[in-house]
Structure formats: C-alpha cells, structure tokens
Coordinates of C-alpha atoms in Angstrom, one line a residue:
M15 CA -27.8 -25.0 23.2
L16 CA -27.4 -21.6 24.6
D17 CA -24.1 -20.5 26.3
F18 CA -25.7 -17.8 28.3
F19 CA -28.6 -15.4 28.6
T20 CA -28.2 -12.2 30.7
I21 CA -30.4 -9.2 31.5
F22 CA -28.7 -6.0 32.7
S23 CA -29.5 -2.3 32.9
K24 CA -27.9 0.3 30.7
G25 CA -26.1 1.5 33.9
G26 CA -24.2 -1.8 34.0
L27 CA -26.1 -3.6 36.8
V28 CA -26.7 -7.3 36.0
L29 CA -30.2 -8.2 37.1
W30 CA -30.3 -11.8 36.1
C31 CA -28.1 -14.3 34.3
F32 CA -28.4 -17.8 32.9
Q33 CA -25.2 -19.8 32.4
G34 CA -25.4 -22.7 30.1
V35 CA -21.7 -23.6 30.0
S36 CA -18.9 -23.1 32.5
D37 CA -17.2 -20.3 30.6
S38 CA -17.9 -16.8 31.9
C39 CA -20.1 -14.4 29.8
T40 CA -18.3 -11.3 31.0
G41 CA -15.8 -11.1 28.1
P42 CA -18.3 -11.3 25.2
V43 CA -20.8 -9.0 26.9
N44 CA -18.1 -6.4 27.6
A45 CA -17.0 -6.6 24.0
L46 CA -20.6 -6.0 22.9
I47 CA -20.9 -3.0 25.1
R48 CA -17.6 -1.5 23.9
S49 CA -17.9 -2.2 20.2
V50 CA -21.7 -1.8 19.6
L51 CA -23.6 -0.1 22.4
L52 CA -21.1 2.6 23.3
Q53 CA -20.1 3.2 19.6
E54 CA -23.7 3.6 18.4
R55 CA -23.6 0.7 16.0
G56 CA -26.9 -0.9 16.9
G57 CA -28.2 -1.1 13.4
N58 CA -27.9 -4.9 13.5
N59 CA -29.1 -6.9 16.5
S60 CA -26.3 -9.5 16.1
F61 CA -22.7 -9.3 17.1
T62 CA -19.9 -11.9 16.6
H63 CA -17.1 -12.2 19.3
E64 CA -14.5 -14.9 18.6
A65 CA -16.5 -18.2 18.5
L66 CA -19.7 -16.8 19.8
T67 CA -22.7 -15.1 18.2
L68 CA -24.5 -12.6 20.5
K69 CA -28.0 -11.3 19.9
Y70 CA -29.4 -8.5 21.9
K71 CA -32.5 -6.4 22.3
L72 CA -32.9 -3.0 23.9
D73 CA -35.8 -1.9 26.1
N74 CA -35.5 1.9 26.0
Q75 CA -38.5 2.5 28.2
F76 CA -37.0 0.7 31.3
E77 CA -33.3 1.1 30.2
L78 CA -32.7 -2.7 29.9
V79 CA -30.5 -4.8 27.6
F80 CA -31.3 -8.5 26.9
V81 CA -28.4 -10.5 25.5
V82 CA -28.2 -14.2 24.5
G83 CA -25.0 -15.9 23.4
F84 CA -24.5 -19.2 21.5
Q85 CA -21.8 -20.9 19.3
K86 CA -21.7 -19.3 15.9
I87 CA -21.4 -22.6 14.1
L88 CA -25.0 -23.4 15.3
T89 CA -28.1 -22.3 13.5
L90 CA -30.7 -21.7 16.2
T91 CA -33.9 -20.5 14.6
Y92 CA -35.8 -20.0 17.9
V93 CA -33.4 -17.4 19.4
D94 CA -35.4 -14.3 18.2
K95 CA -38.7 -15.7 19.5
L96 CA -37.0 -16.6 22.8
I97 CA -35.5 -13.1 23.4
D98 CA -38.9 -11.5 22.5
D99 CA -40.8 -13.8 25.0
V100 CA -38.2 -13.3 27.8
H101 CA -38.3 -9.5 27.2
R102 CA -42.1 -9.4 27.4
L103 CA -42.4 -11.7 30.5
F104 CA -39.6 -10.1 32.5
R105 CA -40.8 -6.6 31.9
D106 CA -44.4 -7.4 32.9
K107 CA -43.4 -9.4 35.9
Y108 CA -40.9 -7.0 37.5
R109 CA -42.4 -3.7 36.2
T110 CA -42.8 -2.1 39.7
E111 CA -39.2 -3.0 40.7
I112 CA -37.7 -1.6 37.5
Q113 CA -39.8 1.6 37.5
Q114 CA -38.3 2.7 40.8
Q115 CA -35.2 3.5 38.7
S116 CA -32.8 3.5 41.7
A117 CA -29.5 1.6 41.7
L118 CA -30.0 0.5 45.3
S119 CA -33.5 -0.9 44.7
L120 CA -32.2 -2.9 41.7
L121 CA -29.3 -4.2 43.8
N122 CA -31.5 -5.2 46.7
G123 CA -34.3 -6.6 44.4
T124 CA -34.6 -10.3 43.8
F125 CA -35.3 -11.4 40.3
D126 CA -36.2 -15.1 40.5
F127 CA -36.6 -15.8 36.8
Q128 CA -34.9 -19.2 36.4
N129 CA -38.0 -21.3 36.2
D130 CA -39.8 -18.9 33.9
F131 CA -36.8 -18.8 31.6
L132 CA -36.4 -22.6 31.4
R133 CA -40.1 -22.9 30.5
L134 CA -39.8 -20.3 27.8
L135 CA -36.7 -22.0 26.5
R136 CA -38.4 -25.4 26.4
E137 CA -41.4 -23.9 24.5
A138 CA -39.2 -22.2 22.0
E139 CA -37.2 -25.3 21.3
E140 CA -40.3 -27.4 20.9
S141 CA -42.0 -24.9 18.6
S142 CA -39.0 -25.0 16.3
K143 CA -39.2 -28.8 16.2
V144 CA -42.9 -29.2 15.7
R145 CA -43.0 -27.6 12.2
A146 CA -45.2 -29.7 9.9
P147 CA -43.2 -31.4 7.2
T148 CA -44.0 -30.3 3.7
T149 CA -45.9 -33.0 1.8
M150 CA -45.7 -33.5 -2.0
K151 CA -48.8 -32.6 -4.0
K152 CA -50.6 -35.5 -5.5
F153 CA -51.6 -35.7 -9.1
E154 CA -55.3 -35.6 -8.3
D155 CA -54.8 -32.2 -6.6
S156 CA -53.1 -30.6 -9.6
E157 CA -54.8 -28.6 -12.3
K158 CA -53.7 -31.0 -15.0
A159 CA -55.8 -33.8 -13.5
K160 CA -58.9 -31.7 -13.8
K161 CA -58.6 -31.3 -17.6
P162 CA -60.2 -34.1 -19.8
V163 CA -57.9 -36.2 -21.9
R164 CA -59.6 -35.1 -25.1
S165 CA -58.6 -31.4 -24.5
M166 CA -55.0 -32.4 -24.3
I167 CA -54.9 -34.3 -27.6
E168 CA -53.6 -32.3 -30.6
T169 CA -53.7 -33.5 -34.2
R170 CA -51.4 -32.4 -37.0
G171 CA -52.6 -29.5 -39.1
E172 CA -54.9 -28.2 -36.4
K173 CA -54.1 -25.3 -34.1
P174 CA -55.0 -25.3 -30.5
K175 CA -58.4 -23.8 -29.7
E176 CA -57.1 -21.3 -27.2
K177 CA -54.7 -19.8 -29.7
A178 CA -57.4 -19.7 -32.3
K179 CA -59.7 -17.9 -29.9
N180 CA -57.0 -15.5 -29.0
K181 CA -56.4 -14.7 -32.6
K182 CA -60.1 -14.2 -33.2
N183 CA -60.3 -11.9 -30.2
K184 CA -57.3 -9.9 -31.5
G185 CA -58.9 -9.6 -34.9
A186 CA -62.2 -8.5 -33.4
K187 CA -60.4 -5.8 -31.4
K188 CA -58.7 -4.5 -34.4
E189 CA -62.0 -4.4 -36.4
G190 CA -63.7 -2.7 -33.4
F191 CA -61.1 0.0 -33.3
D192 CA -61.2 0.5 -37.1
V193 CA -64.9 1.2 -37.2
P194 CA -65.1 4.2 -34.9
L195 CA -61.9 5.7 -36.5
T196 CA -63.3 5.6 -40.0
A197 CA -66.6 6.9 -38.8
S198 CA -64.9 9.8 -37.0
K199 CA -62.9 10.6 -40.1
T200 CA -65.7 10.5 -42.6
A201 CA -68.3 12.2 -40.5
P202 CA -66.7 15.6 -40.6
A203 CA -65.9 15.2 -44.3
E204 CA -69.6 15.0 -45.2
K205 CA -70.5 18.0 -43.1
S206 CA -67.5 20.2 -43.8
V207 CA -67.9 23.7 -45.1
G208 CA -65.6 25.4 -47.6
A209 CA -63.5 28.2 -46.2
D210 CA -64.0 30.4 -49.3
N211 CA -67.7 30.6 -50.1
G212 CA -69.4 28.6 -47.4
V213 CA -70.4 25.8 -49.8
E214 CA -70.3 22.2 -48.5
L215 CA -67.6 20.2 -50.1
S216 CA -67.8 16.6 -51.2
K217 CA -65.4 13.9 -49.8
E218 CA -63.2 13.9 -52.9
E219 CA -62.8 17.7 -53.0
L220 CA -61.9 17.8 -49.3
I221 CA -59.2 15.1 -49.8
R222 CA -57.8 17.0 -52.8
R223 CA -57.6 20.3 -50.8
K224 CA -56.0 18.6 -47.8
R225 CA -53.4 17.0 -50.2
E226 CA -52.5 20.4 -51.7
E227 CA -52.1 22.0 -48.3
F228 CA -49.8 19.1 -47.2
I229 CA -47.7 19.4 -50.4
Q230 CA -47.3 23.2 -49.9
K231 CA -46.4 22.8 -46.3
H232 CA -43.8 20.2 -46.8
G233 CA -42.5 21.8 -49.9
K234 CA -41.5 24.9 -47.9
A235 CA -39.7 22.8 -45.4
A236 CA -37.8 21.0 -48.1
D237 CA -36.8 24.4 -49.6
K238 CA -35.5 25.5 -46.2
S239 CA -33.5 22.3 -45.6
S240 CA -32.0 22.6 -49.1
K241 CA -30.9 26.2 -48.4
S242 CA -29.4 25.2 -45.1
T243 CA -27.4 22.3 -46.7
K244 CA -26.2 24.6 -49.4
S245 CA -25.0 27.2 -46.9
D246 CA -23.3 24.5 -44.8
A247 CA -21.5 23.0 -47.8
P248 CA -18.8 25.7 -48.2
K249 CA -18.0 25.5 -44.5
E250 CA -17.4 21.7 -44.8
K251 CA -15.2 22.1 -47.8
G252 CA -13.1 25.0 -46.4
K253 CA -10.4 24.1 -43.9
K254 CA -9.3 26.3 -41.1
A255 CA -6.0 28.0 -41.9
P256 CA -3.3 27.6 -39.3
R257 CA -2.6 30.7 -37.3
V258 CA 0.8 32.4 -37.8
W259 CA 2.2 34.0 -34.7
A260 CA 4.0 37.3 -34.8
L261 CA 7.0 36.0 -32.8
G262 CA 7.1 32.5 -34.2
G263 CA 9.7 30.2 -32.7
C264 CA 11.6 27.3 -34.1
A265 CA 11.4 23.7 -32.9
N266 CA 15.2 23.0 -32.7
K267 CA 16.3 20.7 -30.0
E268 CA 18.9 23.2 -28.7
D269 CA 16.3 25.9 -28.3
L270 CA 13.8 23.7 -26.4
D271 CA 16.4 22.4 -23.9
Y272 CA 16.2 24.5 -20.8
S273 CA 18.0 22.2 -18.4
A274 CA 21.2 23.5 -16.9
P275 CA 24.2 21.2 -17.5
T276 CA 25.9 19.8 -14.3
T277 CA 29.7 19.7 -14.2
N278 CA 31.6 17.0 -12.4
G279 CA 28.5 15.5 -10.8
A280 CA 27.8 18.7 -8.8
P281 CA 24.3 18.7 -7.2
E282 CA 21.6 20.6 -8.9
V283 CA 20.9 24.1 -7.6
A284 CA 17.4 24.7 -6.4
P285 CA 15.6 27.4 -8.4
P286 CA 14.7 30.5 -6.4
E287 CA 11.2 29.9 -4.9
D288 CA 9.0 31.9 -2.6
I289 CA 9.3 30.2 0.8
N290 CA 6.1 31.7 2.2
L291 CA 4.2 30.5 -0.8
I292 CA 5.4 27.0 -0.3
R293 CA 5.0 27.0 3.4
G294 CA 1.5 28.6 3.6
T295 CA 0.1 30.6 6.5
G296 CA -0.7 29.4 10.0
P297 CA 1.2 27.7 12.7
G298 CA 2.9 24.6 11.3
G299 CA 3.7 22.9 14.5
Q300 CA 0.2 22.9 15.9
L301 CA -2.7 21.2 14.2
Q302 CA -5.8 23.4 14.0
D303 CA -9.3 22.0 14.3
L304 CA -11.2 21.5 11.1
D305 CA -13.7 24.3 10.2
C306 CA -16.6 23.1 8.1
S307 CA -18.4 26.4 7.9
S308 CA -19.1 27.5 4.3
S309 CA -19.3 31.0 2.8
D310 CA -23.0 30.6 2.5
D311 CA -23.3 30.2 6.3
E312 CA -21.2 33.3 6.9
G313 CA -23.3 35.4 4.5
A314 CA -26.5 34.2 6.1
A315 CA -25.1 35.1 9.5
Q316 CA -24.1 38.6 8.4
N317 CA -27.3 39.4 6.6
P318 CA -30.1 37.7 8.4
T319 CA -33.4 37.8 6.6
K320 CA -36.1 40.0 8.2
P321 CA -39.2 38.3 6.8
S322 CA -38.6 35.2 8.9
A323 CA -38.6 37.3 12.0
A324 CA -41.7 39.2 11.0
K325 CA -44.0 36.2 10.9
G326 CA -47.3 36.4 12.8
T327 CA -47.3 35.3 16.3
L328 CA -50.3 33.0 15.7
G329 CA -48.6 31.1 12.9
G330 CA -45.4 30.8 15.0
M331 CA -47.4 29.4 17.9
F332 CA -49.1 26.8 15.7
G333 CA -45.8 25.9 14.1
M334 CA -44.3 25.3 17.5
L335 CA -47.2 23.2 18.7
K336 CA -47.2 21.1 15.5
G337 CA -45.9 17.6 16.0
L338 CA -45.9 17.6 19.9
V339 CA -46.3 14.1 21.3
G340 CA -46.7 14.8 25.0
S341 CA -45.5 12.0 27.3
K342 CA -45.8 9.3 24.7
S343 CA -43.5 6.3 24.0
L344 CA -42.1 6.3 20.6
S345 CA -42.9 3.5 18.1
R346 CA -41.4 2.7 14.7
E347 CA -44.5 4.0 13.0
D348 CA -43.9 7.4 14.6
M349 CA -40.3 7.5 13.5
E350 CA -40.6 6.0 10.0
S351 CA -41.2 9.1 8.0
V352 CA -38.6 11.1 9.9
L353 CA -36.0 8.4 9.5
D354 CA -36.7 8.1 5.8
K355 CA -36.0 11.8 5.4
M356 CA -32.9 11.5 7.5
R357 CA -31.6 8.6 5.5
D358 CA -32.1 10.5 2.2
H359 CA -30.4 13.5 3.7
L360 CA -27.3 11.5 4.8
I361 CA -27.0 9.9 1.3
A362 CA -27.2 13.3 -0.3
K363 CA -24.3 14.4 2.0
N364 CA -22.1 11.6 0.6
V365 CA -22.6 9.0 3.3
A366 CA -22.6 5.5 1.8
A367 CA -26.1 4.1 1.3
D368 CA -25.6 1.0 3.4
I369 CA -24.1 3.0 6.3
A370 CA -27.0 5.5 6.2
V371 CA -29.5 2.7 6.5
Q372 CA -27.6 1.1 9.4
L373 CA -27.3 4.5 11.2
C374 CA -31.1 5.1 10.9
E375 CA -31.8 1.6 12.1
S376 CA -29.5 2.1 15.1
V377 CA -31.3 5.3 16.0
A378 CA -34.7 3.5 15.7
N379 CA -33.5 0.8 18.0
K380 CA -32.2 3.4 20.4
L381 CA -35.4 5.4 20.6
E382 CA -38.1 2.6 20.2
G383 CA -40.2 2.5 23.4
K384 CA -38.6 5.7 24.9
V385 CA -41.0 8.1 26.6
M386 CA -40.7 11.6 25.3
G387 CA -41.2 14.9 27.1
T388 CA -44.3 17.0 26.8
F389 CA -42.9 19.6 24.6
S390 CA -40.8 17.4 22.3
T391 CA -41.4 16.6 18.6
V392 CA -40.5 13.4 16.9
T393 CA -38.3 15.2 14.4
S394 CA -36.3 17.0 17.0
T395 CA -35.9 13.8 19.1
V396 CA -34.7 11.7 16.2
K397 CA -32.4 14.5 14.9
Q398 CA -30.8 14.9 18.3
A399 CA -30.3 11.1 18.7
L400 CA -28.7 10.9 15.2
Q401 CA -26.3 13.8 16.0
E402 CA -25.2 12.1 19.2
S403 CA -24.6 8.8 17.3
L404 CA -22.6 10.6 14.6
V405 CA -20.4 12.4 17.1
Q406 CA -19.8 9.1 18.9
I407 CA -18.9 7.4 15.6
L408 CA -16.3 10.1 14.8
Q409 CA -14.7 9.6 18.2
P410 CA -13.6 5.9 18.0
Q411 CA -12.2 3.8 20.8
R412 CA -8.5 4.4 20.1
R413 CA -7.0 7.9 19.7
V414 CA -3.8 8.2 17.7
D415 CA -1.3 10.6 19.3
M416 CA 1.8 10.6 17.0
L417 CA 3.9 13.1 19.0
R418 CA 3.5 11.1 22.2
D419 CA 4.3 7.8 20.4
I420 CA 7.4 9.4 18.7
M421 CA 8.8 10.5 22.1
D422 CA 8.2 7.1 23.4
A423 CA 10.1 5.6 20.5
Q424 CA 13.0 8.1 21.2
R425 CA 13.3 6.8 24.7
H426 CA 13.8 3.3 23.3
Q427 CA 16.3 4.7 20.7
R428 CA 14.5 3.6 17.6
P429 CA 12.8 5.4 14.8
Y430 CA 9.0 5.7 14.6
V431 CA 7.8 4.2 11.3
V432 CA 4.6 5.3 9.5
T433 CA 3.4 3.6 6.3
F434 CA 1.0 5.3 3.9
C435 CA -1.2 3.2 1.7
G436 CA -4.3 3.9 -0.5
V437 CA -5.6 3.8 -4.0
N438 CA -4.2 5.8 -7.0
G439 CA -4.4 9.6 -7.0
V440 CA -5.7 10.3 -3.5
G441 CA -2.7 12.4 -2.5
K442 CA -0.4 10.1 -0.5
S443 CA 2.9 11.8 -1.4
T444 CA 1.5 15.3 -1.0
N445 CA 0.0 14.6 2.5
L446 CA 3.2 12.8 3.4
A447 CA 5.1 16.0 2.8
K448 CA 2.5 18.0 4.9
I449 CA 3.0 15.6 7.8
S450 CA 6.8 15.8 7.3
F451 CA 6.5 19.6 7.7
W452 CA 4.4 19.3 10.8
L453 CA 6.9 16.9 12.4
L454 CA 9.8 19.2 11.4
E455 CA 8.0 22.1 13.1
N456 CA 7.8 20.1 16.2
G457 CA 11.5 19.4 16.2
F458 CA 11.7 15.8 14.9
S459 CA 14.0 14.7 12.1
V460 CA 12.3 12.9 9.3
L461 CA 13.6 10.3 6.7
I462 CA 11.3 9.8 3.7
A463 CA 11.5 6.3 2.1
A464 CA 10.6 6.4 -1.6
C465 CA 9.0 2.9 -1.8
D466 CA 6.7 3.9 -4.8
T467 CA 9.0 2.2 -7.4
F468 CA 6.2 1.9 -10.0
R469 CA 4.7 5.3 -10.8
A470 CA 6.9 7.5 -13.1
G471 CA 7.9 10.6 -11.3
A472 CA 7.2 9.4 -7.8
V473 CA 10.8 9.6 -6.7
E474 CA 11.3 13.0 -8.3
Q475 CA 8.1 14.3 -6.6
L476 CA 9.5 13.3 -3.2
R477 CA 12.9 14.7 -4.1
T478 CA 11.2 18.1 -4.8
H479 CA 9.4 18.0 -1.5
T480 CA 12.6 17.1 0.4
R481 CA 14.4 20.1 -1.2
R482 CA 11.7 22.5 -0.3
L483 CA 11.4 21.2 3.3
S484 CA 15.2 21.5 3.6
A485 CA 14.9 25.1 2.5
L486 CA 12.3 25.7 5.2
H487 CA 14.4 23.9 7.8
P488 CA 18.1 24.2 6.8
P489 CA 20.7 22.4 8.8
E490 CA 22.2 25.7 9.9
S491 CA 19.1 26.4 11.9
H492 CA 19.4 23.1 13.8
G493 CA 23.1 23.0 14.7
G494 CA 24.2 21.4 11.4
R495 CA 21.9 18.5 11.8
T496 CA 20.0 17.3 8.7
M497 CA 16.4 17.4 9.5
V498 CA 14.9 15.8 6.4
Q499 CA 16.4 13.4 3.9
L500 CA 15.2 11.2 1.1
F501 CA 16.1 7.5 1.0
E502 CA 15.6 6.1 -2.6
K503 CA 16.8 3.3 -4.7
G504 CA 15.2 4.1 -8.0
Y505 CA 12.4 2.3 -9.8
G506 CA 11.6 -1.4 -10.3
K507 CA 12.9 -2.5 -6.9
D508 CA 11.2 -4.4 -4.1
A509 CA 9.4 -2.0 -1.9
A510 CA 9.6 -4.1 1.2
G511 CA 13.4 -4.3 0.9
I512 CA 13.7 -0.5 0.4
A513 CA 11.6 0.1 3.5
M514 CA 13.8 -2.3 5.5
E515 CA 17.0 -0.6 4.4
A516 CA 15.5 2.9 5.1
I517 CA 14.6 1.8 8.7
A518 CA 18.1 0.5 9.3
F519 CA 19.6 3.7 7.8
A520 CA 17.4 5.8 10.1
R521 CA 18.4 3.8 13.1
N522 CA 22.1 4.3 12.3
Q523 CA 21.8 8.0 11.5
G524 CA 19.6 8.9 14.4
F525 CA 16.4 9.9 12.5
D526 CA 13.3 10.2 14.7
V527 CA 10.6 9.3 12.2
V528 CA 10.6 7.2 9.0
L529 CA 7.7 8.0 6.6
V530 CA 7.2 5.2 4.0
D531 CA 5.5 6.2 0.8
T532 CA 4.0 3.3 -1.2
A533 CA 2.5 2.9 -4.7
G534 CA -1.1 3.5 -5.2
R535 CA -3.1 0.4 -5.9
M536 CA -6.7 -0.6 -6.4
Q537 CA -8.3 -2.7 -3.8
D538 CA -9.1 -5.5 -6.4
N539 CA -5.4 -5.9 -7.5
A540 CA -4.3 -9.1 -5.7
P541 CA -0.6 -9.0 -6.6
L542 CA -0.2 -5.4 -5.5
M543 CA -2.2 -6.0 -2.3
T544 CA 0.0 -9.0 -1.6
A545 CA 3.1 -6.8 -2.0
L546 CA 1.7 -4.3 0.4
A547 CA 0.9 -6.9 3.0
K548 CA 4.4 -8.2 2.7
L549 CA 5.8 -4.7 3.2
I550 CA 3.8 -4.2 6.4
T551 CA 4.4 -7.7 7.8
V552 CA 8.2 -7.6 7.2
N553 CA 8.8 -4.1 8.5
T554 CA 6.1 -4.0 11.3
P555 CA 5.5 -0.2 11.2
D556 CA 4.2 1.6 14.3
L557 CA 1.4 3.2 12.3
V558 CA -0.4 2.2 9.1
L559 CA -2.4 5.1 7.6
F560 CA -4.9 4.7 4.9
V561 CA -5.1 7.8 2.7
G562 CA -8.6 8.4 1.2
E563 CA -10.2 11.3 -0.5
A564 CA -13.3 13.0 0.8
L565 CA -14.9 12.9 -2.7
V566 CA -15.9 9.2 -2.5
G567 CA -19.3 7.9 -1.5
N568 CA -20.1 4.2 -1.6
E569 CA -16.5 3.5 -2.9
A570 CA -15.1 4.3 0.5
V571 CA -16.7 1.3 2.0
D572 CA -15.4 -1.0 -0.7
Q573 CA -11.9 0.4 -0.5
L574 CA -11.5 0.1 3.2
V575 CA -13.2 -3.3 3.6
K576 CA -11.1 -4.8 0.8
F577 CA -7.8 -3.2 2.0
N578 CA -8.3 -4.7 5.5
R579 CA -9.4 -8.0 4.1
A580 CA -6.4 -8.2 1.7
L581 CA -4.0 -7.2 4.6
A582 CA -5.5 -10.0 6.7
D583 CA -5.5 -12.6 3.9
H584 CA -2.0 -12.0 2.5
S585 CA -0.3 -11.5 5.9
M586 CA 2.1 -14.1 7.1
A587 CA 1.7 -13.2 10.7
Q588 CA -0.7 -15.0 13.0
T589 CA -2.3 -11.7 14.1
P590 CA -2.3 -9.7 10.9
R591 CA -1.7 -5.9 10.9
L592 CA -4.6 -3.8 9.7
I593 CA -5.2 -0.1 9.1
D594 CA -4.6 1.9 12.3
G595 CA -5.9 5.4 11.1
I596 CA -7.1 7.4 8.2
V597 CA -5.9 10.5 6.4
L598 CA -8.8 12.3 4.7
T599 CA -7.6 14.4 1.7
K600 CA -9.2 17.0 -0.6
F601 CA -11.5 18.2 2.2
D602 CA -11.5 21.7 0.8
T603 CA -13.3 20.6 -2.4
I604 CA -16.6 19.2 -0.9
D605 CA -18.2 22.1 0.9
D606 CA -20.6 20.5 3.4
K607 CA -20.8 17.0 1.8
V608 CA -18.7 15.5 4.5
G609 CA -20.2 12.0 4.5
A610 CA -17.0 10.2 3.6
A611 CA -15.7 10.8 7.1
I612 CA -18.7 9.0 8.6
S613 CA -18.4 6.1 6.1
M614 CA -14.7 5.5 6.7
T615 CA -14.8 5.7 10.5
Y616 CA -18.0 3.5 10.7
I617 CA -16.4 0.8 8.6
T618 CA -13.0 0.6 10.3
S619 CA -13.7 1.9 13.8
K620 CA -10.4 3.8 13.3
P621 CA -9.9 7.5 13.9
I622 CA -9.3 10.1 11.2
V623 CA -5.8 11.3 12.2
F624 CA -5.2 14.1 9.7
V625 CA -7.4 16.1 7.2
G626 CA -5.9 17.7 4.2
T627 CA -7.5 21.0 3.3
G628 CA -5.3 22.7 0.6
Q629 CA -2.1 22.8 -1.4
T630 CA 0.5 24.3 1.0
Y631 CA 2.4 22.5 3.8
C632 CA 0.3 24.3 6.5
D633 CA -3.0 23.0 5.1
L634 CA -3.3 20.1 7.5
R635 CA -6.0 19.9 10.2
S636 CA -7.2 17.6 12.9
L637 CA -10.8 16.3 12.8
N638 CA -13.4 18.3 14.7
A639 CA -16.2 15.8 15.2
K640 CA -18.9 18.4 16.2
A641 CA -18.1 20.7 13.3
V642 CA -18.3 17.7 10.8
V643 CA -21.7 16.6 12.3
A644 CA -23.0 20.2 12.2
A645 CA -22.1 20.4 8.5
L646 CA -23.6 17.0 7.9
M647 CA -26.9 17.8 9.5
K648 CA -27.2 21.2 7.8
A649 CA -30.2 21.3 5.4

C-alpha cells in the first residue's frame, strides 16, 4: 500500500498529489528536496526518511519530479513500473499545459489525474501478482531420461567410452603434431649445403657439426660465468672495515647527557627559538581561502605556448563545430562515453571509486531528457553540470562558524568545547595547535586538554606547543591573563574523566575555549571507539571535528562511515552525537589530487571547517569550493 504519490515542478509547485494515508507527505518530500535534490545526490533514486522509503524520478525536459512514498518494511516490487507508467501518461496527457512554463498557468491548470492513477496502480499490483509459478522439471524432460540404460551401466575393469575416445583423440593430436615437426626438421637436413666448400652434408654430419657449435657456444658462456664467480669471491670473503673518524667521541653516559638539571623543582627554561619561524607568515587571526593553483599552472600562464594560437582557422572551425548537438534532448547513450571519462578522471584525482560512480550517475539523472542549445556539445554540458554538482557538494547544509558560536557561549558564561578525533598519524595534535593559535589571534583564551593518554610523547608534544604559543602570546601582552594553558593528568588515565575535569577547570578559571585532544584509533578497533563514544556522550562537546588527511582515497569513505556508525552504536544517548565537521590535513602534499575533500563531504554531508597546508601555525586555511573544483576538473 502506498502512503502517497505526488507530482511537482522543480520550482516547488505541487501539480497533483495522491494521499493513501492521513499523514501529510510534506515532511518527507521536503527532506528529499533538502538532502538529495538540492545537494546533488541523485545517484540513487531511493531515499529513506524515518519509517518511509521514497522513490523519485526526474523529468528534465519538463522540469518535473515524481515521488512515491511507502513504508520501508514493505517490499513493493511494482513501484518502479508504476512510477514509469505515471510519468509517461502524465507527460503525454498534459504536455500542452506544462510546455507553457509559466507559474500562473500551472497554478490555474487543472490536473484531474486521480482515475488514471488508480487504474495504473491497479494494473501494477495485478501484474506483480500474476507471475506464473515456477514448476519443477519432470524426469521425462531431463537429459538423463533420453539416454538408454545400457549406456549408463559400467563394468569393472572397463573404462568409459567417452574417456577412451578422448584419450584416443589426444593421442591422435600428438601424433599429428609430431609428423610435421619431424618432417620440417629433416627436410632441411637432407638439402643443407656446407658452409666451407658448398658440398651437401649428410644427416649425421650435420648433427655432429651442430653439436660442436653448441658445445663451443656454451663453453664460452661457462668460462665467463666461472670468471665472474672467481672475481666475486674475494668480495664476499672480505669484510668492510669500520670507518674511524678523525674526532672520535666516547660513549660515556655523562658525555651523552645534554639535559640541564633542575634545582628545587624550578620550571624548565625554554630554549631560545626563532618566534617568526614558529609562527609563520601571514595574518594569524584571519583564515585565508585555500589556493589550489600549482606551479605548473603559473608557469603555463607566464609562458603561453604560441603553436596553439597559430593553428589554422579551418581546423579551429571544424574543432569548434565537432560534437554540436543542436536543440536535441540528451539521452544516456549520448552521455555514456563522456561520463566514463569523467569517472576515470575523478578516480585519478583521488575521489573514492564508489562516490565517483554515484556522482556520474547523479549528473546523468540530472541531464537525461534535457534539451540542449544549438551551439552546445555533450562534453561541455556534462562537464558544467558536474562542476555545479561538485560545488554544491562542497557547500553542505550547515556552515560551522566557530567565532560566532564561541561568542554565544561567552554570553552564557561557559567554555566552548571542541573535540578532535581521527585515525593514527593524521595530525590531530599539530592542527589543534594551529587552531589554538588562530583563536589566540582572535583574542580568545584556550585550554588544551591532553586526553591522549596512550601514545608515548603525546603530552610532551602538547606541552611544547603550549610553551611556544605562550611565547607568541605572553601574559604581559594581555594584562597578565594566561591565554593558553595545558591541562594534563599523565598517561594511562580515563580520557573521558580528564576531559570532564578540564571543562570544569576552564569554567572556574574563565577560559573561553577547551580543545580536547584524543588518541588516534583505527575505525575497526571496537574498544577504542567505545571509549571515544563515551567521551563525547559524557562531556557533550559543542563541536566534534574529524581530522583526516588529504592523501587517502577509498579509505576516507571507510573511516568516516565507521566512525559515525561506531559513535551511533556505542552512544548511550537516545539521539547520538556524530561528526559535526572535518579538518583536512596535509593538503600541501597532494598538488591537484584533491578528491579526498569530495569523498569526505559527500559521505558525511558535513563541511570542511579547516584545511592544514604546512608546518607553521599560520598554515591554516578555509575551504574554497570553487578553487577545489577547478583543481579537480583540471586535466
């Protein structure tokens, strides 16, 4: 039983609607529009919203959307046939009204489609029931019944006839191959002529001469190999003598100890460091847009090649006219070759394979049936549609504005809590320090919670960052107020408990932001994922950032899907807290292979909040969607 069936234009005007139950279809249809149609995620024609499954079909020629909804626990096999039949009949019946393409005419138009729809629904349901049941095959119809009984009887000591025939055939084949081979070998022997005096040689003399040539040839090779083994032998026997340095040192413990002793528990003195080298160049308080242009592009722009401009006008004209499809509606056959090239191009740019397929399928659904202009090619149309889809994907529904949210938390007199999570070695602690510097430059005080109690050196790494950030923003420059501080309890402790104590400490001391660093963990490690879900559930941070590196391809999909699934499965809350945003690191190492950004945002529908582009504190950028798409589409 269907819950609803609705037909509306892409402008949002509902032309006709069938309501099978009393519940309104507005909520599910609006969710479909927000999550799928506006976000360019039309690769799959099915969408699940709460207890409903929605299937839809796009008519790009008349700008219509057909949506059917039913309970997801039901398996309705006739839905696809029904939506195709309704689409065909509605389009043919009201073609003139729809072609006027004016909102007023559509509003004033009457689409009396109820009886036709009920008839199509009844036919679709009956066609699914009237399937002929599969009958079992009788013995008389099998191949075994056609064989005589005598052919199936086997006596001991006798081999089956078929096997014997096969062996005879194999023997005949071998004999057949042997005969021409021997003939081809003996024929030249009888007519061969001696190289010395032109006298014909007999078969035995020819064999003897060939044998002597073979022995001489292989004898020389054996001599060479013996010489090489003899020359290599002394090298193997001799051992490399250890090098003796001119200023040789000693390995005494006292000479190797470079640590300065501390007296009476005095704090360690920071070694003299170049502040500008640590800080980096650029404005720290303002995030710059990401620039994806490579050095190859700059060189090509400075030194344009002249031969391309010196092409003949005739060839250029034919190249421009090639592929024009004047005023024609696009079909899947027209786009198939172009979409295949686009898919391979996206995969080569580090986009996950499954996501590249879904993107191309979404573009095909978006363009199928669309009428093209006179001077438009299939390649340019598909490329432009793909670019628009990619830009839309990189600009998700929710935009994270940390500075605004921190000021809102200040008005409520509480610290703003950010939790960093991710797999091992992606740069969580380093980018946490970069974000700390960015917040300090904007005048917010930061408390860093060292909740990575597993990795050796994790606390010391954060302590070093805290010392350097304190040198960049000393209390003297802020009226004696400590701007950055590390909260740590050592190793082997419960991370959720440390985070809770850090948040309470920040509330008492008046810190604006708490940045929680967690241990790196693989997405398949259930105990560590349970601990992370516990930390997030207990402390309820304002923002959960997933830190991922730009070097991954298909692994990005697996990481994000399993992180979200683990946070949902192991959470004790009724509405589990999932990932709110993404920090993309090591972006300066990938040149134009920026596909990881597409993969991560497509999977989670969450924005990329920060992009790490280097080793200094100023190497933090905000995502520029158009620059990323331009780098992605570059050949």
